[in-house]
Coordinates of C-alpha atoms in Angstrom, one line a residue:
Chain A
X1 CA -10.4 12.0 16.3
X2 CA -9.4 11.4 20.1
X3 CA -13.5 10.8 20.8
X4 CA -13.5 7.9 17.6
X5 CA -9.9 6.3 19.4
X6 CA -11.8 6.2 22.4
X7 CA -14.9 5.1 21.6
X8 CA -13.1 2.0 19.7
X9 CA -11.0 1.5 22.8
X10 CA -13.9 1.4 25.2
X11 CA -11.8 4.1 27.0
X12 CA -14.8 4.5 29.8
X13 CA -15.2 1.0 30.5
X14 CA -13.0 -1.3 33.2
X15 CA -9.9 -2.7 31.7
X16 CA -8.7 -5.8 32.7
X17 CA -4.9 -5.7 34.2
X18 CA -3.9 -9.2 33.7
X19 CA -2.4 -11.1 36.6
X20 CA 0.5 -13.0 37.5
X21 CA 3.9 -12.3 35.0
X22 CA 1.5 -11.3 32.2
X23 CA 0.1 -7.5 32.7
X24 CA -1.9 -5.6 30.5
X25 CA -2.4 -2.1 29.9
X26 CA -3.3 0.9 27.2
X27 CA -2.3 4.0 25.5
X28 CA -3.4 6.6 23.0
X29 CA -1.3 8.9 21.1
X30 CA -2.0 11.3 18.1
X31 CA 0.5 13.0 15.9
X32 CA 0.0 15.9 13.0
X33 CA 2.7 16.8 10.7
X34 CA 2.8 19.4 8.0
X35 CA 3.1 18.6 4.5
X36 CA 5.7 20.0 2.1
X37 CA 5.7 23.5 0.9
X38 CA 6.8 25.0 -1.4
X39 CA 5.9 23.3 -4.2
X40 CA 4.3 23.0 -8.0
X41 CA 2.1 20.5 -9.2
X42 CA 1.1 20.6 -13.1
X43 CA -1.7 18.4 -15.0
X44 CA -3.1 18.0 -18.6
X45 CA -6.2 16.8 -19.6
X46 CA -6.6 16.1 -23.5
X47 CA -10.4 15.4 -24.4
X48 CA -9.9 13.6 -27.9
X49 CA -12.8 13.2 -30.8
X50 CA -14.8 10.1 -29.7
X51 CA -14.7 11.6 -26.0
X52 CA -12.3 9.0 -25.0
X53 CA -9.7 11.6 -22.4
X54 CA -6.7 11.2 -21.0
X55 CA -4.9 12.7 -18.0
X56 CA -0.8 13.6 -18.1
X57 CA 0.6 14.1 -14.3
X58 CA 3.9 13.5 -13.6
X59 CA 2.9 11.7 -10.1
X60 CA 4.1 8.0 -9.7
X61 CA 1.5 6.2 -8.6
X62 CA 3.0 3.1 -6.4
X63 CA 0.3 1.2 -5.1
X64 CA -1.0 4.6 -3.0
X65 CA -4.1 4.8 -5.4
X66 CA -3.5 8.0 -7.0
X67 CA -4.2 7.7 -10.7
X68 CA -7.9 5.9 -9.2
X69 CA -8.8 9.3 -7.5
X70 CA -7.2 11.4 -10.0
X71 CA -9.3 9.4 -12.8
X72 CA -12.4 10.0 -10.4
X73 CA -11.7 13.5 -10.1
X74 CA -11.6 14.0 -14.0
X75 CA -14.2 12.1 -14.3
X76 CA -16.4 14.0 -11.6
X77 CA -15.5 17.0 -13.4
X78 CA -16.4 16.0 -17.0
X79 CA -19.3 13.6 -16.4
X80 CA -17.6 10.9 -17.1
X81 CA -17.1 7.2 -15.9
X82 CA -13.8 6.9 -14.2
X83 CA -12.8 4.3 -16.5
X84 CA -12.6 6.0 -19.3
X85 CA -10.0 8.5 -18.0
X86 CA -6.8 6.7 -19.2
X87 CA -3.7 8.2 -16.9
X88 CA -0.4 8.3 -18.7
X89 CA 2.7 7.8 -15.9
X90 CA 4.9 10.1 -15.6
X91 CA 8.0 10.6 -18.2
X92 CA 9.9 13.7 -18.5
X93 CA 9.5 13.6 -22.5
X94 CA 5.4 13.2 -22.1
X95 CA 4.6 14.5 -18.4
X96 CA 4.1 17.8 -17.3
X97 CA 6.3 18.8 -14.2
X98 CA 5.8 17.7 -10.4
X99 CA 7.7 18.3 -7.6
X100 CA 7.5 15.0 -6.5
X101 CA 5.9 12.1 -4.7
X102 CA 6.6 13.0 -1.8
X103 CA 5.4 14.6 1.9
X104 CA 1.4 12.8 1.6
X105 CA 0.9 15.9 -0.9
X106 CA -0.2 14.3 -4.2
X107 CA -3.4 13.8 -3.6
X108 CA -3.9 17.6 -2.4
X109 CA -1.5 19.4 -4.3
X110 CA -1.9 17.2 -7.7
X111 CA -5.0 16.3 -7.0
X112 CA -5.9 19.9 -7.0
X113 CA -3.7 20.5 -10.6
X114 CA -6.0 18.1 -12.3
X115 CA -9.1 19.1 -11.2
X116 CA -8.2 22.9 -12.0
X117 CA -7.2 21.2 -15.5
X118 CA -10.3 19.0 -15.9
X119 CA -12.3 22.8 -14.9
X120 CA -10.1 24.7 -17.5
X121 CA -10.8 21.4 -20.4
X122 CA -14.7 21.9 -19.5
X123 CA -14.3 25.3 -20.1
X124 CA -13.0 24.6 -23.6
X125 CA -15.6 22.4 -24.7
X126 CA -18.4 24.9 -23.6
X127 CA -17.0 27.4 -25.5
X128 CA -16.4 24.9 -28.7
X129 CA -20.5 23.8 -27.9
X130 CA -21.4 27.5 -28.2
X131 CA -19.3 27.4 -31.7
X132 CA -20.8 24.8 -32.7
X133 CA -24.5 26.5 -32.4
X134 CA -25.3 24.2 -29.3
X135 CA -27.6 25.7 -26.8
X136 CA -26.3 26.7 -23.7
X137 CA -25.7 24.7 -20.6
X138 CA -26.7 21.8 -22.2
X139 CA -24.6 18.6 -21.0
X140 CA -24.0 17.3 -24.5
X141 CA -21.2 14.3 -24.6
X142 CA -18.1 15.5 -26.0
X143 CA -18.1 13.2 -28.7
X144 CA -21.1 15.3 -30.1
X145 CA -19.6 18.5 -29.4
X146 CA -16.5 18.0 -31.6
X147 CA -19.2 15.8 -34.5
X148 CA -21.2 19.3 -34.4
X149 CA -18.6 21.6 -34.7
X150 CA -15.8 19.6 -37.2
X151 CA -18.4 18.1 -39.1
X152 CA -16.8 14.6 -38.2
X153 CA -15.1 13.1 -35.3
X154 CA -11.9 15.5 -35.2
X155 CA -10.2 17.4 -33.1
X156 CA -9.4 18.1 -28.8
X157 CA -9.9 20.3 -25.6
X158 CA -6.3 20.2 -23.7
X159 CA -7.0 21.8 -20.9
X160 CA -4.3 22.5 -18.4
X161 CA -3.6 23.8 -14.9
X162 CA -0.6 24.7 -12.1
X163 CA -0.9 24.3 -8.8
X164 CA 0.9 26.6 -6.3
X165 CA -0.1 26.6 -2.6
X166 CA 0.5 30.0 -0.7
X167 CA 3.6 29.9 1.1
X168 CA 5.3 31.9 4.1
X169 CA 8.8 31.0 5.4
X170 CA 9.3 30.6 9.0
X171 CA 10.4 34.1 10.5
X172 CA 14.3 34.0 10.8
X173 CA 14.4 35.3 14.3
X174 CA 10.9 33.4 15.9
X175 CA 11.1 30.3 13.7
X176 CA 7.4 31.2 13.0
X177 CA 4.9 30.9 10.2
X178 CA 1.6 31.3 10.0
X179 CA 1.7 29.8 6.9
X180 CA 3.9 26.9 6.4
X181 CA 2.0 24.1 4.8
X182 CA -0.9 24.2 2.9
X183 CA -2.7 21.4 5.1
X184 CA -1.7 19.4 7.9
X185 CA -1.8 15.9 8.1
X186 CA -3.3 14.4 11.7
X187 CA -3.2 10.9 12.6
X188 CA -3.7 9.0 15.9
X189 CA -4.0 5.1 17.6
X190 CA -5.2 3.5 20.3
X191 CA -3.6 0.2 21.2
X192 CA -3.7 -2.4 23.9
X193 CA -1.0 -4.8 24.9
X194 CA 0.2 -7.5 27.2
X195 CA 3.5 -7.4 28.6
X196 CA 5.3 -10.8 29.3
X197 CA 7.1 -9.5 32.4
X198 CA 9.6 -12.6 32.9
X199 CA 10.8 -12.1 29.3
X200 CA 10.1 -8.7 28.3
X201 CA 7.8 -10.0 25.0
X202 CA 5.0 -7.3 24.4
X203 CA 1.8 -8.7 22.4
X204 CA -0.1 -6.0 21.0
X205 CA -3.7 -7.5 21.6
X206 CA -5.4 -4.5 19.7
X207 CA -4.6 -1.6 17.0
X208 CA -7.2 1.3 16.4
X209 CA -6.2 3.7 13.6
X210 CA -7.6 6.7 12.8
X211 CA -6.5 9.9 10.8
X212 CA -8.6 13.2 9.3
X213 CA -8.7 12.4 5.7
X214 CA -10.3 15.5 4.8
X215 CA -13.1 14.2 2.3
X216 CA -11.9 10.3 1.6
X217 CA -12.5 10.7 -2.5
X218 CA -11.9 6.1 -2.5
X219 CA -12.8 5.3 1.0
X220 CA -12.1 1.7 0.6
X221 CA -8.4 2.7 -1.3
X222 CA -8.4 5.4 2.1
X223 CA -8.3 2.7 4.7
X224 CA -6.0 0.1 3.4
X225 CA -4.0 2.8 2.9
X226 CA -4.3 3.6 6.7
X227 CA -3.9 0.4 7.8
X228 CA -0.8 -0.5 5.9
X229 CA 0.9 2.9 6.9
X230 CA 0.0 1.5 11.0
X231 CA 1.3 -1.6 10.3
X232 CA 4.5 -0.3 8.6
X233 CA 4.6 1.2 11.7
X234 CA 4.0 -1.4 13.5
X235 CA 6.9 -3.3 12.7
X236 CA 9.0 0.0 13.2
X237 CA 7.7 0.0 16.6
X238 CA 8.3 -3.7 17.4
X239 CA 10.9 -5.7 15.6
X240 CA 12.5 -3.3 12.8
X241 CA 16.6 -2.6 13.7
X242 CA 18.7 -1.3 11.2
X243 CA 21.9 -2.5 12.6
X244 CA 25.0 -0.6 11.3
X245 CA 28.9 -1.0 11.3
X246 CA 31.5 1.8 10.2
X247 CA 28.4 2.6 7.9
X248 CA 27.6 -0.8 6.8
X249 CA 24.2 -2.2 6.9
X250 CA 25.2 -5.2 8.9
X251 CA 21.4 -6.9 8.7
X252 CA 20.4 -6.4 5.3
X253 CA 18.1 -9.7 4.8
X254 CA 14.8 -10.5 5.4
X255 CA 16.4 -13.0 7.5
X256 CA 17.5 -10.9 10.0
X257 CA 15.7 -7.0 9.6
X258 CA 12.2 -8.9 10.6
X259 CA 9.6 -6.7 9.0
X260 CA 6.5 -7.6 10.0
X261 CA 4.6 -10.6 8.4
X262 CA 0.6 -12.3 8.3
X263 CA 1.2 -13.9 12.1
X264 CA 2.4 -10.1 13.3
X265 CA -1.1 -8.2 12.5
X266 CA -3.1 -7.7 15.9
X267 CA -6.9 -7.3 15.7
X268 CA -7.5 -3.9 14.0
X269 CA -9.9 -1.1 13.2
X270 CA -9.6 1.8 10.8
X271 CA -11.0 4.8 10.9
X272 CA -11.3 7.7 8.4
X273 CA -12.2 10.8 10.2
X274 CA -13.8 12.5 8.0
X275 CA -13.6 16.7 7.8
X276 CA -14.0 19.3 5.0
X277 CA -10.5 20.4 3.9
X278 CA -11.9 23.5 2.0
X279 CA -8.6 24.2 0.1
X280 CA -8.4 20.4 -1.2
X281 CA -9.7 19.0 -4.2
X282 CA -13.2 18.1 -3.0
X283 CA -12.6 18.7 0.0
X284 CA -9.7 16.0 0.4
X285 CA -6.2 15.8 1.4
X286 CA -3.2 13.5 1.6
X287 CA -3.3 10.7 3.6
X288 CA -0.3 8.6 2.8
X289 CA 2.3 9.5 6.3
X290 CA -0.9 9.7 8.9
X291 CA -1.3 6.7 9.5
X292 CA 2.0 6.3 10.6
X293 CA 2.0 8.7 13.9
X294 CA 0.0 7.3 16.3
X295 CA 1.3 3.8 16.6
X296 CA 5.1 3.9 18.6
X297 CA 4.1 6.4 21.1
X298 CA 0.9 4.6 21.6
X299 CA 2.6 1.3 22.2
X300 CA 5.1 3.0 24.8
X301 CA 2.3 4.2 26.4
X302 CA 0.5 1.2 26.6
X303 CA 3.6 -0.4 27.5
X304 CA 4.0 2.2 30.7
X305 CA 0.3 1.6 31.5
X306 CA 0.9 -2.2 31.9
X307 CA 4.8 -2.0 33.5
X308 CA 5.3 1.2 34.5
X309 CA 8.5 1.8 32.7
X310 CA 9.0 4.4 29.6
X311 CA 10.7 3.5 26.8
X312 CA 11.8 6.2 24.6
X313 CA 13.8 4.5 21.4
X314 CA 12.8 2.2 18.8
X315 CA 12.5 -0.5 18.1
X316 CA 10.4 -1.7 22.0
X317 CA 12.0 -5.0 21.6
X318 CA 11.5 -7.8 24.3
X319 CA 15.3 -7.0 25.1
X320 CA 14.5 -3.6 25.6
X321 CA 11.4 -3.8 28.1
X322 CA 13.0 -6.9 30.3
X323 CA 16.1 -4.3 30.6
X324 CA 14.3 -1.4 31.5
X325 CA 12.0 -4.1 33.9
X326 CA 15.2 -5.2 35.5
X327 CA 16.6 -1.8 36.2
X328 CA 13.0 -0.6 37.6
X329 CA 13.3 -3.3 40.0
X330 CA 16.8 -2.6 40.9
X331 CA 18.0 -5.6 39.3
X332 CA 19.7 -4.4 36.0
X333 CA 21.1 -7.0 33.8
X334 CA 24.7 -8.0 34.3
X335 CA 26.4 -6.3 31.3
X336 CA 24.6 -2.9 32.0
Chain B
X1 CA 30.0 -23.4 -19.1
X2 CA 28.0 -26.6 -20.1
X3 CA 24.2 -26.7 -20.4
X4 CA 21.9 -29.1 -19.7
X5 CA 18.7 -30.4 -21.4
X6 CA 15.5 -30.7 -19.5
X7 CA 12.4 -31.3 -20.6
X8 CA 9.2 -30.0 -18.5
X9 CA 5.6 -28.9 -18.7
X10 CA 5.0 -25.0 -18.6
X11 CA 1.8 -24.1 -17.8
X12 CA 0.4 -27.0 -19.8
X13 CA 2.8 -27.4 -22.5
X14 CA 5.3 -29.3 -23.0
X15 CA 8.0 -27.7 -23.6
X16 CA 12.4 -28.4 -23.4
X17 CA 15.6 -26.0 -23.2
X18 CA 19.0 -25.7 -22.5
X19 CA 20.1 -24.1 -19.1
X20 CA 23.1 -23.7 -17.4
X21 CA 22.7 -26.0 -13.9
X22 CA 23.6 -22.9 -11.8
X23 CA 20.4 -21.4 -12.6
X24 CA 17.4 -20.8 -11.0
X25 CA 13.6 -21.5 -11.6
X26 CA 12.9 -17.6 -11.8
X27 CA 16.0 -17.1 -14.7
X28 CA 14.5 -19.9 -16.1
X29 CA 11.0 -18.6 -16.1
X30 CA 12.2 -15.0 -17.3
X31 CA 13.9 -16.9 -21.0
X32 CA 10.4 -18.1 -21.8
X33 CA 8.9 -14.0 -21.0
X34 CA 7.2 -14.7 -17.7
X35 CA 8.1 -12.1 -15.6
X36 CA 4.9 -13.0 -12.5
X37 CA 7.9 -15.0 -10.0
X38 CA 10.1 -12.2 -8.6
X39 CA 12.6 -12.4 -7.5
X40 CA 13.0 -10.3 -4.3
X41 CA 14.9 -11.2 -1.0
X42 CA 17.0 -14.3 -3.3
X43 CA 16.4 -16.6 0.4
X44 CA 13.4 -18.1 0.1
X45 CA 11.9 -15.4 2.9
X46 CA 9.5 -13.6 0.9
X47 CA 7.7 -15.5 -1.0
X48 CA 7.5 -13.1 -4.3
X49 CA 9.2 -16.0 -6.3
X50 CA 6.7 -18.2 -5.1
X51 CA 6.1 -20.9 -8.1
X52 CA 4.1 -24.4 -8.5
X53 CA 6.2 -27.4 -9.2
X54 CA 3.8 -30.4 -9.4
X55 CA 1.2 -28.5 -7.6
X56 CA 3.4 -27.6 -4.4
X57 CA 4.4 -24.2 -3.8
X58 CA 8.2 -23.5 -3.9
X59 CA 10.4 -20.7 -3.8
X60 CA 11.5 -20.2 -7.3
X61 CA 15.1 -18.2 -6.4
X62 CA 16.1 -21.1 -4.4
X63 CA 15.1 -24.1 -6.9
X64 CA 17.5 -24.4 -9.6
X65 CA 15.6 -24.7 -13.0
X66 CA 17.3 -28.5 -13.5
X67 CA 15.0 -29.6 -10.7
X68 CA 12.1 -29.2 -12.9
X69 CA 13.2 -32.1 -15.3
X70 CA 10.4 -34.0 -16.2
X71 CA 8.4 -32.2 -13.7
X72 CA 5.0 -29.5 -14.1
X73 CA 5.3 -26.4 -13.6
X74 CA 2.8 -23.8 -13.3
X75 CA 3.2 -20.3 -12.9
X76 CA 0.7 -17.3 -11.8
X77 CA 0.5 -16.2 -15.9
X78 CA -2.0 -19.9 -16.3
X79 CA -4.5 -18.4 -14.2
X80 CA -6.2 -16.1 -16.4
X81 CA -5.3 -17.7 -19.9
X82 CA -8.7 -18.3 -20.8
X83 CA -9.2 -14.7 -20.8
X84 CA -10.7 -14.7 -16.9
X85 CA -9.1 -13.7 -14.0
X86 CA -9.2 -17.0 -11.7
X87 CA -11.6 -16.7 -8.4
X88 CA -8.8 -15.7 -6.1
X89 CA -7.6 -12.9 -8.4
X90 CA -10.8 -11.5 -8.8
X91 CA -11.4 -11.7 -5.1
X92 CA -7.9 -9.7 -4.1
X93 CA -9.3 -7.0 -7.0
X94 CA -12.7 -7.0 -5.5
X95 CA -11.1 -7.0 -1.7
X96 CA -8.2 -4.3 -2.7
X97 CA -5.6 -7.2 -1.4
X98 CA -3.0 -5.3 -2.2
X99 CA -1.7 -1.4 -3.1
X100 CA 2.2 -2.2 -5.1
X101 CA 1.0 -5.6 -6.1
X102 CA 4.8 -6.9 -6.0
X103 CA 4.1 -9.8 -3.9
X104 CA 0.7 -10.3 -5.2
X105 CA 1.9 -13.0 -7.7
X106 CA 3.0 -14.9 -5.3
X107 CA 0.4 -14.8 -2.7
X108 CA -2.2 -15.5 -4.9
X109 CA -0.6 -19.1 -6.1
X110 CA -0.2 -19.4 -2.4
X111 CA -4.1 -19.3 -2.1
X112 CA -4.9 -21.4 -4.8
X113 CA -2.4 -24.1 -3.5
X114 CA -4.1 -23.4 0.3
X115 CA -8.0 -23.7 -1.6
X116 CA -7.2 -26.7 -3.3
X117 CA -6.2 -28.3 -0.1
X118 CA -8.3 -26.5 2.3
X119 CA -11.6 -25.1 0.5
X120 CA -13.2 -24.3 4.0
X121 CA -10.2 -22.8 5.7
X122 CA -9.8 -21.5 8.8
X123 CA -8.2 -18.6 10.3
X124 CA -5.4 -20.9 11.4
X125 CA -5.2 -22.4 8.3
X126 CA -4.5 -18.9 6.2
X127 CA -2.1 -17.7 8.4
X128 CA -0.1 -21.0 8.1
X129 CA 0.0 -21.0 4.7
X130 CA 0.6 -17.2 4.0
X131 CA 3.4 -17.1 6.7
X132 CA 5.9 -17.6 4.3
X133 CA 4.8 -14.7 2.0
X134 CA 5.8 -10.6 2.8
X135 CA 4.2 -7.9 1.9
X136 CA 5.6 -4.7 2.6
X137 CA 2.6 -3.2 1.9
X138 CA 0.9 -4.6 5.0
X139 CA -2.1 -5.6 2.9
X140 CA -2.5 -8.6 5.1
X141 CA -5.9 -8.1 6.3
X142 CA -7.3 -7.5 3.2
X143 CA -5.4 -10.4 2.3
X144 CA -7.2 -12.4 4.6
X145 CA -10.7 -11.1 3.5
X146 CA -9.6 -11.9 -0.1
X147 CA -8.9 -15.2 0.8
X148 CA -12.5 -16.0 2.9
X149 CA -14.4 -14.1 0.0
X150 CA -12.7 -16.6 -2.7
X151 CA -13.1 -19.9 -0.4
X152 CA -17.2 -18.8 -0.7
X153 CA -17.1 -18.6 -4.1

């Protein structure tokens, strides 16, 4: 992942400085972060009469894109087309249980429920073929299965499937596990800047995100996903302060918590790293925190490229840099 | 508290009530079911609420619904009521231009308001208009592409 930062960054090539009170400079950072554990993940998959099928999880889907690759798993599974897998959202009296949406883990750990459950359905209907007199390993439509063995267009497959990821606790004396999460989540970003040393005001002047996605199973849902985790980020990094007095949120408007908006999105490139997570469902896994690690430390180390000085909270405000400036130079602003 | 009759065109239709003048345009909207303005931030910052009121883009949790007296309104439900998504909708599907879609409403009457006055538009131009809209979801480059892919349609 450091090689596809680098090569995006140009990392081997001359890098201009800037001159005068603006100065320039670079950094790199990559985080990986565990995902939650443990946990349980259930799925249902009912294959109805006229081969319509429909998937019960108990994940909320809130714009990450999970009931598009669950329904592409199912339908993967079942020779289907994804469209016709109908996902009903999660409600205690319908759903089957979830631990939550949570930790980047629904793609992996429910992701890995429903294709165990779309398996166990297929299962189900090969056996109900055989019933039905149908040769074996034949890839008849379901819809002709359940005609052939009800006589009419009656009847479902449920299928149905847990998922439980191995688990060790951390030793209580070393703090040690060698088996703490069931996959680990690895993100990094490259980023260039340019300092504005009379005021402090960093520009970021380019953004390069990457993370291992495992297998992407929706590229194209993969990377916006990426690139609005950096970008969340971003304004973490940059301009988000969440001011508080005697436990009062003392900013609580859009007026004055700046979050970041269409003038605040620097040049970027995504990148899915792609790897085989062998435990993931088709060789995927979650995606939804990575892009989120790379981008502060990266700035601060662009940021110490350019000016030399380290900043080490958040949010790198122009405040911030021209007081850390000021006190490099011996100069620190009056009130410090 | 007393109410006050205005007369105004929905989407299209004419159309009249009785309001209270302390209202909004988005409680206004919500008593004849359309739920696409949302309200959000309630300071005009976001731009979730964003409605048309004789073709210009305003925010609908700072207009009070009397305003609209005799005026047109037109809200994100008119683009698809001949059964087809409009050209900028399809183009944020097509582009993923989004992931929650709260402040997709919004955006998108942005655009059309932006393509109607700019069909070629440039970089410069998007930005400007879209600067008054969030979205939390960062989908803002993809929002971008969405907008170049329906200006070339």
């Amino acid at each position: 992942m450091l090689d596809a930062i680098a090569a995006r960054m140009n990392w081997s090539e001359p890098f201009g400085r800037g001159s005068g009170t603006v100065r320039r400079g670079r950094g790199v950072a990559i985080g990986f972060k565990a995902s939650i554990s443990p946990t349980t993940s259930v799925a249902i998959v009912n294959v109805s009469a006229d081969g319509s099928t429909t998937l019960y999880t108990s994940t909320v889907d809130m714009g990450q894109g999970s009931d598009t690759a669950f329904a592409q798993m199912v339908a993967e599974v079942l020779d289907l087309d994804s469209e016709d897998v109908r996902i009903v959202h999660p409600d205690t009296d319908v759903t089957p249980y979830d631990m939550g949406t949570l930790g980047s883990r629904s793609l992996f750990h429910m992701g890995n429920a429903v294709r165990l459950a779309a398996e166990d359905a297929r299962t189900k209907l090969r056996a109900l073929a055989a019933e039905a007199g149908l040769p074996e390993n034949t890839n008849y439509p379901p819809a002709e299965i359940f005609k052939k063995r009800y006589g009419m267009q009656a009847g479902n497959v449920i299928g149905t499937a847990s998922f439980v990821p191995t688990y060790k606790s951390p030793d209580a004396q070393t703090g040690l596990s060698d088996n703490v999460t069931p996959f680990w989540m690895i993100g990094g970003a490259g980023v260039e800047v340019e300092i504005d040393t009379e005021t402090g005001h960093v520009r970021v002047t380019k953004l390069v995100n990457a993370a291992d996605c495992g297998k992407p199973i929706n590229p194209g849902v993969a990377r916006t996903q990426l690139s609005g985790a950096a970008i969340m980020q971003l304004g973490f990094t940059l301009s988000e302060d969440m001011r508080l007095d005697g436990g009062q949120v003392t900013n609580a408007s859009l007026a004055d918590y700046k979050i970041p908006g269409i003038r605040d999105i620097p040049p970027m490139q995504n990148v899915l790293v792609e790897a085989e997570q062998h435990s993931g469902p088709f060789g995927a896994k979650g995606l939804g925190e990575s892009g989120t690690f790379g981008v502060s430390p990266a700035v601060a180390n662009a940021i110490h490229d350019a000016v030399g000085v380290r900043i080490t909270s958040l949010p790198i405000t122009a405040e911030a840099v021209l007081r850390a400036l000021r006190a490099q130079a011996g100069q620190p602003l009056e009130d410090e | 508290m007393s109410m006050q009759n205005i007369n105004f065109t929905l989407n299209g239709q004419a159309v009249s009530t009785e309001i209270e003048p302390h209202r909004n345009l988005v409680e206004l909207l919500q008593r004849f079911d359309l739920f696409g303005a949302r309200e959000s931030c309630g300071q005009g910052l976001c731009g979730c609420c964003t409605v048309l009121v004789d073709d210009k883009a305003v925010s609908g949790c700072l207009y009070f619904a009397t305003w609209v007296d005799g005026k047109s309104v037109t809200t994100v439900e008119s683009l698809d009521a001949n059964g087809a998504l409009s050209i900028v909708q399809q183009a944020f599907i097509d582009c993923g231009a989004f992931q929650c879609g709260f402040c997709t409403p919004g955006f998108v009457l942005m655009v059309h308001q932006l393509l109607k006055e700019h069909p070629n538009p440039s970089d410069d131009d998007i930005v400007h208009y879209l600067s008054g809209n969030l979205c939390r979801c960062a989908a803002y480059p993809e929002i971008i592409e969405a907008v170049k892919v329906a200006a070339r349609r």
